[in-house]
mmCIF file of C-alpha atoms in Angstrom:
data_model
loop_
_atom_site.group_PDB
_atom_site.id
_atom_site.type_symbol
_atom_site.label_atom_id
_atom_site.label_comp_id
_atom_site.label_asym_id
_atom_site.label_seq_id
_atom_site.Cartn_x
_atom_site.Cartn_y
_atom_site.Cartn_z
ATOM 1 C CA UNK A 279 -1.794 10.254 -10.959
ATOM 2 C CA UNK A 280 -1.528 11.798 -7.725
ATOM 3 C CA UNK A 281 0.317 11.256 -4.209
ATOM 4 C CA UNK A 282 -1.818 10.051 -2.097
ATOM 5 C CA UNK A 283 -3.088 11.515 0.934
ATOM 6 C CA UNK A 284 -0.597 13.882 1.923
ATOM 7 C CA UNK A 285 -1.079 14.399 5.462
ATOM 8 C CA UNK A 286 -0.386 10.559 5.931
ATOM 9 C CA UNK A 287 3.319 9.018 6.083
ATOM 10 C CA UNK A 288 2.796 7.557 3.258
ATOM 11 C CA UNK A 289 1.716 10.247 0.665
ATOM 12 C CA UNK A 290 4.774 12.071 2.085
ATOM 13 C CA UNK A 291 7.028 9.331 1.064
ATOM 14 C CA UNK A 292 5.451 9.459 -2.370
ATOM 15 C CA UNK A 293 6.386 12.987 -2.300
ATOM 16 C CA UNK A 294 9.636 12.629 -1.086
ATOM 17 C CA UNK A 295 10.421 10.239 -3.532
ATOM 18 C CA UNK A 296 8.842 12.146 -6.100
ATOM 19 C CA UNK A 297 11.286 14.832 -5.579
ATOM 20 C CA UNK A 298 14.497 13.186 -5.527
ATOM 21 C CA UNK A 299 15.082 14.431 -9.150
ATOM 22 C CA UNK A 300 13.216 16.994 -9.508
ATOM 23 C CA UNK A 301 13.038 20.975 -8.082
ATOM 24 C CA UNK A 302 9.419 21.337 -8.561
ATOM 25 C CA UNK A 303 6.136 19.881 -9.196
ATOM 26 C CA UNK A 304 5.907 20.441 -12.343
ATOM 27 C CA UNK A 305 8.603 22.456 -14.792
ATOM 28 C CA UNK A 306 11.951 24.485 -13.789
ATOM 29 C CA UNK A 307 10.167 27.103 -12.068
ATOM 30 C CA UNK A 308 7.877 27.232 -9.142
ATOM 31 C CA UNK A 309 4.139 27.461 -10.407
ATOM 32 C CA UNK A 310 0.630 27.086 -9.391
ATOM 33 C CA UNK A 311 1.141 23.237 -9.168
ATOM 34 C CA UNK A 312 3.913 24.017 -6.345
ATOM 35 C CA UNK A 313 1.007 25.766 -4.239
ATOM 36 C CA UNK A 314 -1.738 23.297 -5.064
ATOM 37 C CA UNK A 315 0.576 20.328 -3.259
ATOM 38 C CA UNK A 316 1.915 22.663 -0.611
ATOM 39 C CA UNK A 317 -1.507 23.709 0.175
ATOM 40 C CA UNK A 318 -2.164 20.128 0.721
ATOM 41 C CA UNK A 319 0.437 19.403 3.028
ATOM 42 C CA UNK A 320 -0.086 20.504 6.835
ATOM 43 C CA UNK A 321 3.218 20.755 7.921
ATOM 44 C CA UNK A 322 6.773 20.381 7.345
ATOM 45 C CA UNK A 323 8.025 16.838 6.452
ATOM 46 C CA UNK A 324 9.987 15.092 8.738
ATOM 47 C CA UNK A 325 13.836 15.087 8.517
ATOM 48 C CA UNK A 326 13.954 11.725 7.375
ATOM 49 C CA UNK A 327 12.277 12.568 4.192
ATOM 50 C CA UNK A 328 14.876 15.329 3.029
ATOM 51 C CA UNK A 329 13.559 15.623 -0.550
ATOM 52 C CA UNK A 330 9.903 16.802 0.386
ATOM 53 C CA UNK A 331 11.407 18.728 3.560
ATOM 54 C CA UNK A 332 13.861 20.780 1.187
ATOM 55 C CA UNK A 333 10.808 21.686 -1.524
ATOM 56 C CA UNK A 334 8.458 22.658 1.253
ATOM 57 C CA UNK A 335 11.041 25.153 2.854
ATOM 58 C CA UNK A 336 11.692 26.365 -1.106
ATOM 59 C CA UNK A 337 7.685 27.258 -1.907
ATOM 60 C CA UNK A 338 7.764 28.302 1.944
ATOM 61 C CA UNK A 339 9.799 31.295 0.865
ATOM 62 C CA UNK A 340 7.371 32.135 -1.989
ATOM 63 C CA UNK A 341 4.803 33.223 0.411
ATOM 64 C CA UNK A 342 4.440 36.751 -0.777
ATOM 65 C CA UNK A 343 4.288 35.297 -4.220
ATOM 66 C CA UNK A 344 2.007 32.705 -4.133
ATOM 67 C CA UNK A 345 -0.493 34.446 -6.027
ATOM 68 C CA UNK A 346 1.900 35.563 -9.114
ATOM 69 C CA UNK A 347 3.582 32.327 -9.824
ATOM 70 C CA UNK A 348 2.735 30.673 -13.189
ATOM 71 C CA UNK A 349 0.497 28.473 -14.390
ATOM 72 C CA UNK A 350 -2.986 27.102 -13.593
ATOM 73 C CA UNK A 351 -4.404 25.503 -9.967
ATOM 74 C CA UNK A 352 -5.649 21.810 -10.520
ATOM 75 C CA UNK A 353 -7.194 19.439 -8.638
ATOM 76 C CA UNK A 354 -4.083 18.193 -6.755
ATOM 77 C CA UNK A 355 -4.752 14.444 -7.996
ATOM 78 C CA UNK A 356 -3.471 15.517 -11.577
ATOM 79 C CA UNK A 357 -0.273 16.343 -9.940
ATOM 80 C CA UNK A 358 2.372 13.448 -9.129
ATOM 81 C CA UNK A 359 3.402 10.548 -10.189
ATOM 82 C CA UNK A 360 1.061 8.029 -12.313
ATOM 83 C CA UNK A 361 1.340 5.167 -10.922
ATOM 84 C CA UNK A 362 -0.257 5.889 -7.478
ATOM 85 C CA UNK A 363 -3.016 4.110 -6.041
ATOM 86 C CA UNK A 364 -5.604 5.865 -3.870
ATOM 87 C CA UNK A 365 -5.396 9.462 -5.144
ATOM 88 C CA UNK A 366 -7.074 12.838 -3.754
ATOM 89 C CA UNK A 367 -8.510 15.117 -5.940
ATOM 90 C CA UNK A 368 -10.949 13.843 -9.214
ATOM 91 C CA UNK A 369 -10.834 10.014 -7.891
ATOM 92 C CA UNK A 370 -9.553 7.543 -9.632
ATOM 93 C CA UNK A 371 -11.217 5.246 -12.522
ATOM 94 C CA UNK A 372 -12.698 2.042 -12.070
ATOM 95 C CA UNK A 373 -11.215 -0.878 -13.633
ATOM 96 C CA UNK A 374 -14.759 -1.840 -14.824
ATOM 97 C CA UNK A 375 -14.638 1.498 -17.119
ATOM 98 C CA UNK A 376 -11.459 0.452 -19.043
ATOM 99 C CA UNK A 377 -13.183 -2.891 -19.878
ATOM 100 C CA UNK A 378 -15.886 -1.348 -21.975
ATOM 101 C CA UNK A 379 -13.605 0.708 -24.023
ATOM 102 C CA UNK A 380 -12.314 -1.911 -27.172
ATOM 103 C CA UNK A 381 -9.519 0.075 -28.925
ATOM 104 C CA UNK A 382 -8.602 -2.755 -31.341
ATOM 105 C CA UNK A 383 -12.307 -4.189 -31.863
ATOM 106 C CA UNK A 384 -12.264 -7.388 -30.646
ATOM 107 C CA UNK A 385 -13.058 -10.203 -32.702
ATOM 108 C CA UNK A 386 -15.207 -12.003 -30.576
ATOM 109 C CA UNK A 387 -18.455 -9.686 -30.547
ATOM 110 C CA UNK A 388 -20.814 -10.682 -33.324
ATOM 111 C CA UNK A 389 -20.936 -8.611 -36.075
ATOM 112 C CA UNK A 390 -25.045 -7.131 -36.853
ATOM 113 C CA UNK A 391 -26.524 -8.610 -40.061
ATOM 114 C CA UNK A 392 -26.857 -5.077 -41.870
ATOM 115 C CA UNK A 393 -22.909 -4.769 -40.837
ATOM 116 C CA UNK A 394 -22.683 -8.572 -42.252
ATOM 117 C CA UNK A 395 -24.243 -7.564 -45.276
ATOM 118 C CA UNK A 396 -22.961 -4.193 -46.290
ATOM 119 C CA UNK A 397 -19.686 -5.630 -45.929
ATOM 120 C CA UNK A 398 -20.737 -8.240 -48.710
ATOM 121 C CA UNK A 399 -21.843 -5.375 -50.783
ATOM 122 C CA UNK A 400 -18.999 -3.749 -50.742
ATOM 123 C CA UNK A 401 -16.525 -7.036 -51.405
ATOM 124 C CA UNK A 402 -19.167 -7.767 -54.360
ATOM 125 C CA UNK A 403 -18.469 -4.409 -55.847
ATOM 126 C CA UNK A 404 -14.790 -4.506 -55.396
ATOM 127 C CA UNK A 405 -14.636 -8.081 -56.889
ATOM 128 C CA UNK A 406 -16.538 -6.639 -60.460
ATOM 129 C CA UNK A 407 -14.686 -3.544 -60.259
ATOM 130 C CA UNK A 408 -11.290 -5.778 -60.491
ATOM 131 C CA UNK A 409 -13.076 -8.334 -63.099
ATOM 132 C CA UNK A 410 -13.469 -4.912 -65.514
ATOM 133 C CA UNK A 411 -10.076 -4.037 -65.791
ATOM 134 C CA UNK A 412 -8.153 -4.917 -68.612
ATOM 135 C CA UNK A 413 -4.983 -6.796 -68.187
ATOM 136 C CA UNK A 414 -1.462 -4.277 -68.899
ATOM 137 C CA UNK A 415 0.105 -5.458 -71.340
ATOM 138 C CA UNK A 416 3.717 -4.332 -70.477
ATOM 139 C CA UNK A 417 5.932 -4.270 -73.360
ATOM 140 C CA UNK A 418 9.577 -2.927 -73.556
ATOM 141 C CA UNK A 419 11.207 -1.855 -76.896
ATOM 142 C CA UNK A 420 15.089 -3.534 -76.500
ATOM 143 C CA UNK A 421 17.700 -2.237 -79.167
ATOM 144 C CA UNK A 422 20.907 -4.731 -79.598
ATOM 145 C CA UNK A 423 24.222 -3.822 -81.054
ATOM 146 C CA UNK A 424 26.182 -7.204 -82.220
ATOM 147 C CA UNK A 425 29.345 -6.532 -83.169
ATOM 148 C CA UNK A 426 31.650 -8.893 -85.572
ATOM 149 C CA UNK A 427 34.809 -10.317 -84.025
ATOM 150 C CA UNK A 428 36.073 -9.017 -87.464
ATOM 151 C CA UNK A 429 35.806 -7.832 -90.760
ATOM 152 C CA UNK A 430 35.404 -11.091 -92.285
ATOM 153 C CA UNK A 431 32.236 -12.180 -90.052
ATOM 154 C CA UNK A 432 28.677 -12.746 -92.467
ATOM 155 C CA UNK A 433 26.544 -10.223 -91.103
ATOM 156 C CA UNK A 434 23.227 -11.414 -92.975
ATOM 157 C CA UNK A 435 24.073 -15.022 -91.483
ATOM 158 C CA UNK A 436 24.503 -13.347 -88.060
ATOM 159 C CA UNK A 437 20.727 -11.858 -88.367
ATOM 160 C CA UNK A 438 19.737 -15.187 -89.818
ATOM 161 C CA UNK A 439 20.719 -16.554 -86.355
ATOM 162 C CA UNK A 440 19.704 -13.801 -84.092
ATOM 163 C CA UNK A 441 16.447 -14.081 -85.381
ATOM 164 C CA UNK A 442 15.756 -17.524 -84.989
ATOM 165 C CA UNK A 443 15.641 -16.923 -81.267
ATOM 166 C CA UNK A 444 12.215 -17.597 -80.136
ATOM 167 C CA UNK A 445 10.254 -16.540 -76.280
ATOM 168 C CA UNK A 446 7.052 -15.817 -75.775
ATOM 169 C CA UNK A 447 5.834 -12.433 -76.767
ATOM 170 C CA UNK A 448 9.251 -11.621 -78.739
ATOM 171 C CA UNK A 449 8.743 -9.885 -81.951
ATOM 172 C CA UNK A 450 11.954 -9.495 -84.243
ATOM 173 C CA UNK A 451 11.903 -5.979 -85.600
ATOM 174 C CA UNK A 452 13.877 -3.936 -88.133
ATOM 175 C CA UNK A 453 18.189 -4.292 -88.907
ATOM 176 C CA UNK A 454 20.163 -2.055 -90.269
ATOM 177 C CA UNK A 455 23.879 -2.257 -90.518
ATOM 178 C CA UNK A 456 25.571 0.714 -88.715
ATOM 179 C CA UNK A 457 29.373 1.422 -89.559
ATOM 180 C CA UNK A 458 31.625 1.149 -86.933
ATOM 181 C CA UNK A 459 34.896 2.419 -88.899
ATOM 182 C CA UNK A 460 37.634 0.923 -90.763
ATOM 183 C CA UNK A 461 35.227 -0.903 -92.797
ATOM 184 C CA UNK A 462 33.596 -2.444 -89.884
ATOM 185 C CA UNK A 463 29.641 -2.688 -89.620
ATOM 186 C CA UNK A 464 27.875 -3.441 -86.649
ATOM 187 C CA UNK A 465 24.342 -5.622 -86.716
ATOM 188 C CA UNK A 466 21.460 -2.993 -84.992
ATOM 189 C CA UNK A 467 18.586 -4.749 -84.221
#
């Protein structure tokens, strides 16, 4: 993060460019950042770079109020854009830094051999916890209503036949005859 060096042509481009959308450094209102980056520049922009040259002149008239604006001073390299080579301020990282920090644990390093075996351990354990479980047996309690096309239909041959249906795990039990009306009985089984 940062702009660069500021009293160079190029930091003020950064700047300028930096500005084009925004009013301030950082936020709606002018703030500490505002005076940390105008401290930083030594004079007023040129007029090609209209952006920086309008925010300067706006903190310029906040001389009197420097002091009261919000917010905390930083070291101006945490202000600006991020992508910014060669900031001011705290100094950048080294890309040799980023290389020793693995976020996703690479698979490559060798694992150590108490690592190795704890791991085992712990697979072991998991692998007789699972053998100790008992199997669910899931069963489901299904009640079927057959009803006669009419009053004339053998119920008791109806049962015979409903009951000769075989799976695996089925067991057949109680029927009753339920009325239906008009005479009419239903098979509940």
């Amino acid at each position: 993060m940062g702009f660069g060096d500021l009293k160079s042509p190029a930091g003020l481009r950064v700047l300028n460019d930096y500005q084009a959308d925004k009013s301030y450094i950082e936020g709606y209102v002018p703030s500490q950042a505002d005076v940390a980056v105008f401290e930083a520049v030594s004079s007023p922009s040129p007029a090609g770079l209209c952006h920086a040259l309008h925010w300067y002149n706006h903190v310029k008239s906040y001389e009197k109020e420097k002091a009261s604006l919000p917010g905390v001073k930083k070291a101006l390299g945490k202000y600006g854009p991020a992508n910014v080579e060669g900031t001011t301020g705290s100094g950048g990282t080294d890309s040799k830094d980023d290389d020793d920090i693995d976020l996703f644990g690479s698979d490559d390093e060798e694992e150590s051999e108490e690592a190795k075996r704890l791991r085992e351990e712990r697979l072991a354990q998991y692998e007789s916890k699972l053998a100790k479980k008992l199997a669910l047996v899931a069963k489901s309690s299904i009640l079927l209503d057959v009803k006669p096309w009419d009053d004339e239909t053998d119920l008791a041959k109806l049962e015979e036949r409903v009951r000769s249906i075989q799976a695996d795990g089925l067991v057949w039990g109680s029927s009753k005859l339920v009325p239906v009306g008009y005479g009419i009985k239903k098979l509940q089984i």
